[in-house]
Short mmCIF file of C-alpha atoms in Angstrom, two decimals:
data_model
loop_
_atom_site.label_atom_id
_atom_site.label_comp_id
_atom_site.label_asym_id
_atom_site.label_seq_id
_atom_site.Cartn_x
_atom_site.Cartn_y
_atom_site.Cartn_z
CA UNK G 1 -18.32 20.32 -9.20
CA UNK G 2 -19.21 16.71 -9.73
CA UNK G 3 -20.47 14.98 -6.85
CA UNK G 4 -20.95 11.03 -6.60
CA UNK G 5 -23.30 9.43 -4.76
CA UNK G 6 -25.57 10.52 -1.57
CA UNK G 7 -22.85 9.77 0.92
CA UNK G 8 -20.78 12.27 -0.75
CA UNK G 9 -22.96 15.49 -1.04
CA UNK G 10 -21.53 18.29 0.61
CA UNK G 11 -18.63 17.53 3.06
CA UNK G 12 -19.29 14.59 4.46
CA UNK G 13 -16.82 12.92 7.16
CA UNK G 14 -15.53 10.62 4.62
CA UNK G 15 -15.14 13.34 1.85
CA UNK G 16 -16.29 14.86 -1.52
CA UNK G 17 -15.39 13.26 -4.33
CA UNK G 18 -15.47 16.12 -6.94
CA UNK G 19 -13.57 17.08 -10.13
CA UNK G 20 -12.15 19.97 -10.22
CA UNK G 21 -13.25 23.23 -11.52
CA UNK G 22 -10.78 23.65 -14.42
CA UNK G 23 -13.07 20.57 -16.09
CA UNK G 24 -16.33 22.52 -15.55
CA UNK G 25 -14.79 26.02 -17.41
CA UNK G 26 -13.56 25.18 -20.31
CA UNK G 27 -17.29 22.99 -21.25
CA UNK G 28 -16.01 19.77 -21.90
CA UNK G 29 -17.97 16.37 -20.58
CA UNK G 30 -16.73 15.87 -17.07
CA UNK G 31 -15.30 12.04 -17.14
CA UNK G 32 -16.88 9.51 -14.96
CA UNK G 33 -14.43 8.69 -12.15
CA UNK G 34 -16.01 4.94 -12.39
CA UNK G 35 -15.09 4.36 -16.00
CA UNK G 36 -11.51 4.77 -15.30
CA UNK G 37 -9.19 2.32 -13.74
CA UNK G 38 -5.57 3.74 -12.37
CA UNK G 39 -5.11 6.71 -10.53
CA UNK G 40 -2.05 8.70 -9.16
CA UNK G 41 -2.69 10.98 -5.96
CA UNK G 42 -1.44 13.48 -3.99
CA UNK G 43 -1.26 14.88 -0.69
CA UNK G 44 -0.54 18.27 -1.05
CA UNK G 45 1.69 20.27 1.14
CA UNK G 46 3.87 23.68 0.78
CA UNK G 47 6.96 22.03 1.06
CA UNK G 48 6.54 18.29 0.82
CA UNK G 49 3.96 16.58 -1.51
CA UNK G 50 2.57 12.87 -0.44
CA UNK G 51 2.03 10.86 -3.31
CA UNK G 52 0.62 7.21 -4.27
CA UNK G 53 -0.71 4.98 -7.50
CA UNK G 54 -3.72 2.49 -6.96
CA UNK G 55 -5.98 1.18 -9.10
CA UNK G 56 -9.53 0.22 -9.11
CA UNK G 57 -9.07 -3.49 -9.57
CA UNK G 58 -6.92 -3.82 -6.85
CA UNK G 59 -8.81 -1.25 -4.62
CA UNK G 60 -5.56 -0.02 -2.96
CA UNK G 61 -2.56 2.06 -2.75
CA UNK G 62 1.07 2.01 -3.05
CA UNK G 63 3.08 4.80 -1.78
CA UNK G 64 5.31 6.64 -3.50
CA UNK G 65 8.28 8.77 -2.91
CA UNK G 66 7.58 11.77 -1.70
CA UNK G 67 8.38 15.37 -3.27
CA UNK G 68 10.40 17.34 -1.04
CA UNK G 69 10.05 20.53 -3.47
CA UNK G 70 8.40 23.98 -3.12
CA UNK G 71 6.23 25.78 -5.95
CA UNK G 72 7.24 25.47 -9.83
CA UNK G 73 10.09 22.80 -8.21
CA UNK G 74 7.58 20.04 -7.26
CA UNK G 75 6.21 19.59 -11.17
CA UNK G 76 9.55 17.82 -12.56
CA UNK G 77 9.17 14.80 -10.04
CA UNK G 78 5.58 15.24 -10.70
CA UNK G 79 5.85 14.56 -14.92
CA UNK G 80 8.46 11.81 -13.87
CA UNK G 81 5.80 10.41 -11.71
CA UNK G 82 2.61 10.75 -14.26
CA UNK G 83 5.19 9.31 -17.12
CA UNK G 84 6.16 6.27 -15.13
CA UNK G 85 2.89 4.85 -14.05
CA UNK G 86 0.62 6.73 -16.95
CA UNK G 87 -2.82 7.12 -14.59
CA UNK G 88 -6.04 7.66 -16.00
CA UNK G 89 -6.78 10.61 -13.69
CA UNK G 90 -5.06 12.38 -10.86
CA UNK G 91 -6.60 12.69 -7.14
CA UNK G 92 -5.73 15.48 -4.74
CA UNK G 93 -6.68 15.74 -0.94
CA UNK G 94 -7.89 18.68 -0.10
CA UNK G 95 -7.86 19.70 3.54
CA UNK G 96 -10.80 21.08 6.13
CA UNK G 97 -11.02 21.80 9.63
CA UNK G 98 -13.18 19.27 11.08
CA UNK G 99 -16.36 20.99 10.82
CA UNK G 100 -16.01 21.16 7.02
CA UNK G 101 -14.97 24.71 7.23
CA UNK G 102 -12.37 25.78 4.54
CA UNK G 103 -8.59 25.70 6.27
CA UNK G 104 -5.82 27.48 5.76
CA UNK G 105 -4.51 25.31 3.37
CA UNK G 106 -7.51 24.38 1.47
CA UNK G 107 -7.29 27.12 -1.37
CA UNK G 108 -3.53 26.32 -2.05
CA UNK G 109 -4.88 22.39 -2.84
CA UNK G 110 -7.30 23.78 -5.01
CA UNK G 111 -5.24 26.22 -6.91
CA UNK G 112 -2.56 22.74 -6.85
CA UNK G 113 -5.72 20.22 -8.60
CA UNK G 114 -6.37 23.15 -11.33
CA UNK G 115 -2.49 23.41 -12.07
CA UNK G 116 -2.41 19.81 -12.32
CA UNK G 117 -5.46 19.73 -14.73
CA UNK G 118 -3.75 22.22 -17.04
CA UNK G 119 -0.35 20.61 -16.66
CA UNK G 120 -1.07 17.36 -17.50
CA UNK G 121 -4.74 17.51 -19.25
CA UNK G 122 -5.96 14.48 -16.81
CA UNK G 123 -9.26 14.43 -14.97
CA UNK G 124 -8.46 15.68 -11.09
CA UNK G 125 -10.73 14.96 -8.59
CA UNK G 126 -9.89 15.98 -5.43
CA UNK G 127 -11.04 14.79 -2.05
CA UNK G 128 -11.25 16.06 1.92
CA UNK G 129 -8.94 14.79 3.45
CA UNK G 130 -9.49 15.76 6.82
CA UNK G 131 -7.66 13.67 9.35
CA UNK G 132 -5.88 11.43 6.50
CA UNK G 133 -2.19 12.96 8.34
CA UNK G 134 -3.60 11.84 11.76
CA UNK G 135 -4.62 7.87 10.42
CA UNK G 136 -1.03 7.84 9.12
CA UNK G 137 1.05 8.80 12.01
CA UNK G 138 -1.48 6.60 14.12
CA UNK G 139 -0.93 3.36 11.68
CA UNK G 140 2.80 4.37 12.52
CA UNK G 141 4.12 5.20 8.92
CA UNK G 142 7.28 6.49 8.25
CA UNK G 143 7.00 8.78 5.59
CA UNK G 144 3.34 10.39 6.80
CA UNK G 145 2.92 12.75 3.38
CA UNK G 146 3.53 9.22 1.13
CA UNK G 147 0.81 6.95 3.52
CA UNK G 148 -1.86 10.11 3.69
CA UNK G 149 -1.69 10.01 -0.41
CA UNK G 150 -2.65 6.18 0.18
CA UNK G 151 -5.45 7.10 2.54
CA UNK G 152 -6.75 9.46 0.21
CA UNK G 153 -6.79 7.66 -2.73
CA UNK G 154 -8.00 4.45 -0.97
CA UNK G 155 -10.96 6.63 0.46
CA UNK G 156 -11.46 8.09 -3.56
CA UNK G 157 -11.30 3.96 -4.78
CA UNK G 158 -13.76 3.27 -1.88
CA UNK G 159 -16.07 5.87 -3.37
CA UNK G 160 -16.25 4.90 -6.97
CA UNK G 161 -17.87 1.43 -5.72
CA UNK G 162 -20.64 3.40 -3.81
CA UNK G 163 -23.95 3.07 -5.97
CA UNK G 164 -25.37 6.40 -6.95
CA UNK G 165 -29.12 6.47 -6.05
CA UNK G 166 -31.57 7.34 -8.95
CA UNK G 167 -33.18 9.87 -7.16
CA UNK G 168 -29.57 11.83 -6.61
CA UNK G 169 -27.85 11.06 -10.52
CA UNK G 170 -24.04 12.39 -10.76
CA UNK G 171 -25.13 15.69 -12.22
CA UNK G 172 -23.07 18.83 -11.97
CA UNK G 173 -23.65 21.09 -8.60
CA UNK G 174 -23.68 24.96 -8.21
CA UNK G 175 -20.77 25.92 -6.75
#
């Protein structure tokens, strides 16, 4: 697992930024989330799938439609989606309970990033994502799985501009 910068070691409140472990097995380089420029991400979810495009010049995130399918189902929308706006790397929240303990959902997000990684052969990083839900409905949005995938990737953007100190280099954690 990657991890960028001091404020993002272990599971801190505003999230690990970390690609996922596909990239680490089959020993290629793991890309440098900073090099890259335009991102697609999603919010994942058993039966509906938040997702959004941002880049890294613009620092933010458009929603987009959300994928109202279950299992194999959600992947069509999904190539449509990675076709159309042709990201550099894909970004998945991953959720936690708010003491950084693993929740019930977390291991279907990761098994979701890994699919994604051999699906599309893109760098996926994936980031907690605890309370992104919560900050949508509060900020009133109407499609709360599309808006979380904006929080989520804005908090990933956010992260790519943090400096990395020299006495913590990106460097490849145990897991």
């Amino acid at each position: 697992v990657l991890r960028l910068g001091s404020g993002f070691i272990g599971r801190a409140a505003l999230g690990t930024v970390c690609c996922c472990r596909a990239c680490m097995s089959d020993n290629r380089p793991i890309p440098d989330p900073r090099q890259m420029q335009a991102f697609v991400a999603f919010d994942f979810g058993m039966k509906r799938t938040g997702c959004a495009y941002g880049t890294r010049m613009l620092g933010t995130a458009r929603p987009l439609p959300t994928i109202n399918a279950e299992g194999k189902a959600r992947f069509t929308p999904m190539e449509n989606l990675v076709g159309q706006w042709q990201p550099d790397a894909l970004v998945v929240g991953v959720p936690y309970h708010p003491d950084g303990a693993p929740h019930e959902n977390t291991a279907n997000a990761l098994r979701f990033a890994r699919q994604l990684r051999g699906r599309f052969g893109l760098p996926v990083y994936e980031v907690d994502e605890r309370y992104s839900t919560t900050e949508a409905l509060a900020n009133g949005a109407r499609d709360a799985d599309a808006a979380s995938a904006c929080i989520i990737l804005e908090q990933f953007l956010r992260s790519l501009d943090q400096p990395v100190p020299a006495s913590l280099p990106a460097t490849p954690a145990a897991e």
